[in-house]
Amino acid sequence: MWSWNVLGVALWVALIVYLTFIVQNIRKRRLRMIIERHHSFEWGNFAISIAEIAIFCLALGWLAGQSVFDNPNLNDQTRISAKVKYQSLILQPGASKNYYVKVDSSKTKNASQNYIFYTAGHKYTVPSRMATVSYEDNPINVTASTIPFKLAKLKQMDDRYQKAYVAVYTARYKNTAQNGLGMHAGKVATRFFLIRVPDTSFIKK
């Protein structure tokens, strides 16, 4: 299948070729300056070298911005296609109580949490940076508000699954020239898990 990512690859190859040209060109001009004109320094030659390096740095910064530092708006339908998959949670037996989601916290300097939960036939372990546990009346809590979930749809799922489900939001880059510049076309932009439980008693810590 054709992908616009070849455009990004071509630009990176062109940049590498240009860097090679700069190195060879600076060396050639410097040798000519020393051998033919017997000069150790010339302002004109220096200015050309600075201009070539500046162009390379600007191109490198622009390409890096398109690839490494790209941060698209999830509501931008010209760049992003998104879907939400809903799955019911499976109640798990515990020593003192049953639960839908277990919170596994690390006791280290770089404190982190994982959410562990089960759906039909699957066990998920998701880092907290990619998920939130929602138990309020409004399914879209502060963390989930960063993702364009549809409140009406989540309310519908509340009724359908008795507030025991996971909504998996997946945003994918469309196969466009703009996305191809950063070699993102067709790739996942972000994935987020909204883990819905009836109340805090169904969370094991």
PDB file of C-alpha atoms in Angstrom:
ATOM      1  CA  MET A   1       0.000   0.000   0.000  1.00  0.00           C
ATOM      2  CA  TRP A   2       1.305   3.429  -0.956  1.00  0.00           C
ATOM      3  CA  SER A   3       2.410   5.554   1.990  1.00  0.00           C
ATOM      4  CA  TRP A   4       3.343   9.223   2.068  1.00  0.00           C
ATOM      5  CA  ASN A   5       6.110   8.285   4.521  1.00  0.00           C
ATOM      6  CA  VAL A   6       8.415   7.907   1.511  1.00  0.00           C
ATOM      7  CA  LEU A   7       8.309  11.710   1.279  1.00  0.00           C
ATOM      8  CA  GLY A   8       9.789  12.033   4.772  1.00  0.00           C
ATOM      9  CA  VAL A   9      12.415   9.396   4.017  1.00  0.00           C
ATOM     10  CA  ALA A  10      13.378  11.223   0.816  1.00  0.00           C
ATOM     11  CA  LEU A  11      13.790  14.513   2.697  1.00  0.00           C
ATOM     12  CA  TRP A  12      16.029  12.929   5.339  1.00  0.00           C
ATOM     13  CA  VAL A  13      18.145  11.313   2.613  1.00  0.00           C
ATOM     14  CA  ALA A  14      18.374  14.666   0.834  1.00  0.00           C
ATOM     15  CA  LEU A  15      19.492  16.325   4.069  1.00  0.00           C
ATOM     16  CA  ILE A  16      22.244  13.734   4.564  1.00  0.00           C
ATOM     17  CA  VAL A  17      23.375  14.250   0.959  1.00  0.00           C
ATOM     18  CA  TYR A  18      23.421  18.009   1.545  1.00  0.00           C
ATOM     19  CA  LEU A  19      25.534  17.556   4.694  1.00  0.00           C
ATOM     20  CA  THR A  20      28.017  15.489   2.688  1.00  0.00           C
ATOM     21  CA  PHE A  21      28.093  18.226   0.049  1.00  0.00           C
ATOM     22  CA  ILE A  22      28.744  20.888   2.707  1.00  0.00           C
ATOM     23  CA  VAL A  23      31.709  19.008   4.169  1.00  0.00           C
ATOM     24  CA  GLN A  24      33.260  18.397   0.762  1.00  0.00           C
ATOM     25  CA  ASN A  25      32.542  21.919  -0.464  1.00  0.00           C
ATOM     26  CA  ILE A  26      34.078  23.581   2.605  1.00  0.00           C
ATOM     27  CA  ARG A  27      37.159  21.390   2.277  1.00  0.00           C
ATOM     28  CA  LYS A  28      37.482  22.081  -1.464  1.00  0.00           C
ATOM     29  CA  ARG A  29      37.127  25.836  -1.095  1.00  0.00           C
ATOM     30  CA  ARG A  30      39.601  25.935   1.779  1.00  0.00           C
ATOM     31  CA  LEU A  31      42.213  23.953  -0.177  1.00  0.00           C
ATOM     32  CA  ARG A  32      41.744  26.234  -3.179  1.00  0.00           C
ATOM     33  CA  MET A  33      42.095  29.285  -0.949  1.00  0.00           C
ATOM     34  CA  ILE A  34      45.361  28.016   0.525  1.00  0.00           C
ATOM     35  CA  ILE A  35      46.951  26.512  -2.606  1.00  0.00           C
ATOM     36  CA  GLU A  36      45.781  28.893  -5.330  1.00  0.00           C
ATOM     37  CA  ARG A  37      45.483  32.196  -3.464  1.00  0.00           C
ATOM     38  CA  HIS A  38      47.884  31.504  -0.573  1.00  0.00           C
ATOM     39  CA  HIS A  39      45.417  32.780   2.014  1.00  0.00           C
ATOM     40  CA  SER A  40      44.714  31.240   5.384  1.00  0.00           C
ATOM     41  CA  PHE A  41      41.399  33.077   5.830  1.00  0.00           C
ATOM     42  CA  GLU A  42      38.911  34.942   3.646  1.00  0.00           C
ATOM     43  CA  TRP A  43      35.730  36.585   4.847  1.00  0.00           C
ATOM     44  CA  GLY A  44      33.864  35.654   1.667  1.00  0.00           C
ATOM     45  CA  ASN A  45      34.781  31.996   1.996  1.00  0.00           C
ATOM     46  CA  PHE A  46      33.845  32.056   5.678  1.00  0.00           C
ATOM     47  CA  ALA A  47      30.454  33.643   4.893  1.00  0.00           C
ATOM     48  CA  ILE A  48      29.632  30.940   2.341  1.00  0.00           C
ATOM     49  CA  SER A  49      30.446  28.224   4.877  1.00  0.00           C
ATOM     50  CA  ILE A  50      28.283  29.882   7.545  1.00  0.00           C
ATOM     51  CA  ALA A  51      25.385  30.214   5.083  1.00  0.00           C
ATOM     52  CA  GLU A  52      25.602  26.539   4.097  1.00  0.00           C
ATOM     53  CA  ILE A  53      25.689  25.409   7.733  1.00  0.00           C
ATOM     54  CA  ALA A  54      22.801  27.729   8.654  1.00  0.00           C
ATOM     55  CA  ILE A  55      20.651  26.296   5.865  1.00  0.00           C
ATOM     56  CA  PHE A  56      21.450  22.778   7.062  1.00  0.00           C
ATOM     57  CA  CYS A  57      20.571  23.623  10.676  1.00  0.00           C
ATOM     58  CA  LEU A  58      17.275  25.226   9.661  1.00  0.00           C
ATOM     59  CA  ALA A  59      16.350  22.217   7.524  1.00  0.00           C
ATOM     60  CA  LEU A  60      17.339  19.821  10.332  1.00  0.00           C
ATOM     61  CA  GLY A  61      15.267  21.758  12.865  1.00  0.00           C
ATOM     62  CA  TRP A  62      12.239  21.813  10.569  1.00  0.00           C
ATOM     63  CA  LEU A  63      12.439  18.073   9.816  1.00  0.00           C
ATOM     64  CA  ALA A  64      12.923  17.249  13.510  1.00  0.00           C
ATOM     65  CA  GLY A  65       9.856  19.342  14.301  1.00  0.00           C
ATOM     66  CA  GLN A  66       7.826  17.417  11.725  1.00  0.00           C
ATOM     67  CA  SER A  67       8.945  14.011  12.985  1.00  0.00           C
ATOM     68  CA  VAL A  68      10.159  13.918  16.598  1.00  0.00           C
ATOM     69  CA  PHE A  69       8.272  16.898  18.038  1.00  0.00           C
ATOM     70  CA  ASP A  70       5.015  16.645  16.088  1.00  0.00           C
ATOM     71  CA  ASN A  71       1.995  17.146  18.370  1.00  0.00           C
ATOM     72  CA  PRO A  72      -1.196  17.271  16.291  1.00  0.00           C
ATOM     73  CA  ASN A  73      -4.577  18.440  17.509  1.00  0.00           C
ATOM     74  CA  LEU A  74      -6.699  15.331  18.036  1.00  0.00           C
ATOM     75  CA  ASN A  75      -9.710  17.225  16.672  1.00  0.00           C
ATOM     76  CA  ASP A  76      -7.931  17.959  13.396  1.00  0.00           C
ATOM     77  CA  GLN A  77      -9.789  15.622  11.051  1.00  0.00           C
ATOM     78  CA  THR A  78      -7.504  16.533   8.148  1.00  0.00           C
ATOM     79  CA  ARG A  79      -4.620  14.785   9.935  1.00  0.00           C
ATOM     80  CA  ILE A  80      -6.181  12.403  12.458  1.00  0.00           C
ATOM     81  CA  SER A  81      -8.730   9.607  12.287  1.00  0.00           C
ATOM     82  CA  ALA A  82     -10.011   8.347  15.626  1.00  0.00           C
ATOM     83  CA  LYS A  83     -12.161   5.536  16.961  1.00  0.00           C
ATOM     84  CA  VAL A  84     -13.286   4.364  20.393  1.00  0.00           C
ATOM     85  CA  LYS A  85     -13.698   0.699  21.277  1.00  0.00           C
ATOM     86  CA  TYR A  86     -15.837  -0.266  24.270  1.00  0.00           C
ATOM     87  CA  GLN A  87     -15.362  -3.505  26.233  1.00  0.00           C
ATOM     88  CA  SER A  88     -17.044  -4.658  29.436  1.00  0.00           C
ATOM     89  CA  LEU A  89     -14.825  -5.281  32.460  1.00  0.00           C
ATOM     90  CA  ILE A  90     -14.652  -8.683  34.130  1.00  0.00           C
ATOM     91  CA  LEU A  91     -15.049  -8.688  37.908  1.00  0.00           C
ATOM     92  CA  GLN A  92     -12.031 -10.242  39.638  1.00  0.00           C
ATOM     93  CA  PRO A  93     -12.139 -12.071  42.985  1.00  0.00           C
ATOM     94  CA  GLY A  94     -10.042 -10.642  45.815  1.00  0.00           C
ATOM     95  CA  ALA A  95      -9.158 -11.725  49.339  1.00  0.00           C
ATOM     96  CA  SER A  96     -11.265  -9.013  50.955  1.00  0.00           C
ATOM     97  CA  LYS A  97     -13.390  -7.777  48.047  1.00  0.00           C
ATOM     98  CA  ASN A  98     -13.985  -8.208  44.360  1.00  0.00           C
ATOM     99  CA  TYR A  99     -12.604  -5.567  42.010  1.00  0.00           C
ATOM    100  CA  TYR A 100     -12.620  -4.409  38.392  1.00  0.00           C
ATOM    101  CA  VAL A 101      -9.227  -2.718  38.309  1.00  0.00           C
ATOM    102  CA  LYS A 102      -6.045  -3.131  40.323  1.00  0.00           C
ATOM    103  CA  VAL A 103      -3.634  -0.239  40.830  1.00  0.00           C
ATOM    104  CA  ASP A 104      -0.006  -1.346  40.925  1.00  0.00           C
ATOM    105  CA  SER A 105       2.190   1.451  42.285  1.00  0.00           C
ATOM    106  CA  SER A 106       5.987   1.474  42.250  1.00  0.00           C
ATOM    107  CA  LYS A 107       7.761   2.625  45.404  1.00  0.00           C
ATOM    108  CA  THR A 108      10.699   4.238  43.630  1.00  0.00           C
ATOM    109  CA  LYS A 109      12.049   7.732  43.083  1.00  0.00           C
ATOM    110  CA  ASN A 110      10.307   7.868  39.717  1.00  0.00           C
ATOM    111  CA  ALA A 111       6.945   6.868  41.141  1.00  0.00           C
ATOM    112  CA  SER A 112       4.583   5.354  38.587  1.00  0.00           C
ATOM    113  CA  GLN A 113       1.335   3.405  38.449  1.00  0.00           C
ATOM    114  CA  ASN A 114      -0.056   0.656  36.272  1.00  0.00           C
ATOM    115  CA  TYR A 115      -3.724  -0.197  35.944  1.00  0.00           C
ATOM    116  CA  ILE A 116      -4.482  -3.911  35.623  1.00  0.00           C
ATOM    117  CA  PHE A 117      -7.908  -5.028  34.428  1.00  0.00           C
ATOM    118  CA  TYR A 118      -9.606  -7.828  32.504  1.00  0.00           C
ATOM    119  CA  THR A 119     -12.006  -7.947  29.595  1.00  0.00           C
ATOM    120  CA  ALA A 120     -13.379 -11.037  27.858  1.00  0.00           C
ATOM    121  CA  GLY A 121     -10.318 -13.184  27.204  1.00  0.00           C
ATOM    122  CA  HIS A 122      -7.764 -10.410  27.781  1.00  0.00           C
ATOM    123  CA  LYS A 123      -5.655  -9.035  30.598  1.00  0.00           C
ATOM    124  CA  TYR A 124      -4.450  -5.442  30.276  1.00  0.00           C
ATOM    125  CA  THR A 125      -1.630  -3.714  32.124  1.00  0.00           C
ATOM    126  CA  VAL A 126      -1.669  -0.031  31.206  1.00  0.00           C
ATOM    127  CA  PRO A 127       0.611   2.739  32.538  1.00  0.00           C
ATOM    128  CA  SER A 128      -1.198   5.633  34.202  1.00  0.00           C
ATOM    129  CA  ARG A 129       0.144   8.093  31.600  1.00  0.00           C
ATOM    130  CA  MET A 130      -2.079   6.306  29.073  1.00  0.00           C
ATOM    131  CA  ALA A 131      -5.145   5.778  31.236  1.00  0.00           C
ATOM    132  CA  THR A 132      -7.451   7.014  33.932  1.00  0.00           C
ATOM    133  CA  VAL A 133      -9.965   5.367  36.269  1.00  0.00           C
ATOM    134  CA  SER A 134     -13.315   7.140  36.254  1.00  0.00           C
ATOM    135  CA  TYR A 135     -15.911   6.593  38.981  1.00  0.00           C
ATOM    136  CA  GLU A 136     -17.682   9.963  39.225  1.00  0.00           C
ATOM    137  CA  ASP A 137     -21.157  10.675  37.852  1.00  0.00           C
ATOM    138  CA  ASN A 138     -19.505  12.350  34.879  1.00  0.00           C
ATOM    139  CA  PRO A 139     -17.442   9.679  33.096  1.00  0.00           C
ATOM    140  CA  ILE A 140     -15.093  12.325  31.679  1.00  0.00           C
ATOM    141  CA  ASN A 141     -12.871  13.249  34.622  1.00  0.00           C
ATOM    142  CA  VAL A 142     -10.052  15.797  34.578  1.00  0.00           C
ATOM    143  CA  THR A 143      -7.536  13.405  33.029  1.00  0.00           C
ATOM    144  CA  ALA A 144      -9.934  12.086  30.400  1.00  0.00           C
ATOM    145  CA  SER A 145     -10.896  15.623  29.386  1.00  0.00           C
ATOM    146  CA  THR A 146      -7.645  15.834  27.402  1.00  0.00           C
ATOM    147  CA  ILE A 147      -9.101  13.263  24.981  1.00  0.00           C
ATOM    148  CA  PRO A 148     -12.091  14.114  22.733  1.00  0.00           C
ATOM    149  CA  PHE A 149     -14.457  11.513  24.137  1.00  0.00           C
ATOM    150  CA  LYS A 150     -18.164  11.938  23.381  1.00  0.00           C
ATOM    151  CA  LEU A 151     -20.037  12.415  26.652  1.00  0.00           C
ATOM    152  CA  ALA A 152     -23.369  11.230  25.245  1.00  0.00           C
ATOM    153  CA  LYS A 153     -21.794   7.989  24.023  1.00  0.00           C
ATOM    154  CA  LEU A 154     -20.097   7.345  27.360  1.00  0.00           C
ATOM    155  CA  LYS A 155     -23.399   7.923  29.170  1.00  0.00           C
ATOM    156  CA  GLN A 156     -24.953   5.375  26.835  1.00  0.00           C
ATOM    157  CA  MET A 157     -22.196   2.892  27.731  1.00  0.00           C
ATOM    158  CA  ASP A 158     -22.790   3.630  31.429  1.00  0.00           C
ATOM    159  CA  ASP A 159     -26.323   2.329  31.032  1.00  0.00           C
ATOM    160  CA  ARG A 160     -25.321  -0.596  28.837  1.00  0.00           C
ATOM    161  CA  TYR A 161     -22.467  -1.900  31.019  1.00  0.00           C
ATOM    162  CA  GLN A 162     -23.602  -0.627  34.447  1.00  0.00           C
ATOM    163  CA  LYS A 163     -20.521   1.612  34.623  1.00  0.00           C
ATOM    164  CA  ALA A 164     -18.094  -1.315  34.293  1.00  0.00           C
ATOM    165  CA  TYR A 165     -16.251  -0.991  30.995  1.00  0.00           C
ATOM    166  CA  VAL A 166     -13.154   0.375  29.328  1.00  0.00           C
ATOM    167  CA  ALA A 167     -13.289   2.897  26.479  1.00  0.00           C
ATOM    168  CA  VAL A 168     -10.148   2.603  24.346  1.00  0.00           C
ATOM    169  CA  TYR A 169      -9.510   5.722  22.275  1.00  0.00           C
ATOM    170  CA  THR A 170      -7.117   5.296  19.355  1.00  0.00           C
ATOM    171  CA  ALA A 171      -6.010   8.182  17.142  1.00  0.00           C
ATOM    172  CA  ARG A 172      -4.154   7.364  13.945  1.00  0.00           C
ATOM    173  CA  TYR A 173      -2.359   9.607  11.468  1.00  0.00           C
ATOM    174  CA  LYS A 174      -4.044   9.709   8.078  1.00  0.00           C
ATOM    175  CA  ASN A 175      -2.033   8.801   4.989  1.00  0.00           C
ATOM    176  CA  THR A 176      -1.449  12.393   3.825  1.00  0.00           C
ATOM    177  CA  ALA A 177       1.540  14.334   2.525  1.00  0.00           C
ATOM    178  CA  GLN A 178       1.647  16.481   5.679  1.00  0.00           C
ATOM    179  CA  ASN A 179       1.851  13.417   7.924  1.00  0.00           C
ATOM    180  CA  GLY A 180       4.327  11.805   5.559  1.00  0.00           C
ATOM    181  CA  LEU A 181       6.784  14.670   6.112  1.00  0.00           C
ATOM    182  CA  GLY A 182       7.342  13.373   9.637  1.00  0.00           C
ATOM    183  CA  MET A 183       7.013   9.714   8.576  1.00  0.00           C
ATOM    184  CA  HIS A 184       3.841   9.362  10.690  1.00  0.00           C
ATOM    185  CA  ALA A 185       1.358   8.409   7.951  1.00  0.00           C
ATOM    186  CA  GLY A 186      -0.723   5.404   8.998  1.00  0.00           C
ATOM    187  CA  LYS A 187       0.827   5.198  12.459  1.00  0.00           C
ATOM    188  CA  VAL A 188      -0.873   5.488  15.850  1.00  0.00           C
ATOM    189  CA  ALA A 189      -0.707   9.038  17.194  1.00  0.00           C
ATOM    190  CA  THR A 190      -1.980   8.174  20.664  1.00  0.00           C
ATOM    191  CA  ARG A 191      -3.974   5.558  22.543  1.00  0.00           C
ATOM    192  CA  PHE A 192      -5.847   6.199  25.799  1.00  0.00           C
ATOM    193  CA  PHE A 193      -7.827   3.948  28.150  1.00  0.00           C
ATOM    194  CA  LEU A 194     -10.773   5.335  30.105  1.00  0.00           C
ATOM    195  CA  ILE A 195     -11.477   2.668  32.743  1.00  0.00           C
ATOM    196  CA  ARG A 196     -14.994   3.102  34.058  1.00  0.00           C
ATOM    197  CA  VAL A 197     -16.045   1.597  37.416  1.00  0.00           C
ATOM    198  CA  PRO A 198     -19.193   2.143  39.512  1.00  0.00           C
ATOM    199  CA  ASP A 199     -17.292   3.538  42.534  1.00  0.00           C
ATOM    200  CA  THR A 200     -13.969   3.370  44.394  1.00  0.00           C
ATOM    201  CA  SER A 201     -14.895   0.113  46.146  1.00  0.00           C
ATOM    202  CA  PHE A 202     -14.217  -1.690  42.869  1.00  0.00           C
ATOM    203  CA  ILE A 203     -10.608  -0.446  42.760  1.00  0.00           C
ATOM    204  CA  LYS A 204      -7.938  -2.576  44.432  1.00  0.00           C
ATOM    205  CA  LYS A 205      -4.903  -0.646  45.616  1.00  0.00           C
TER     206      LYS A 205
END
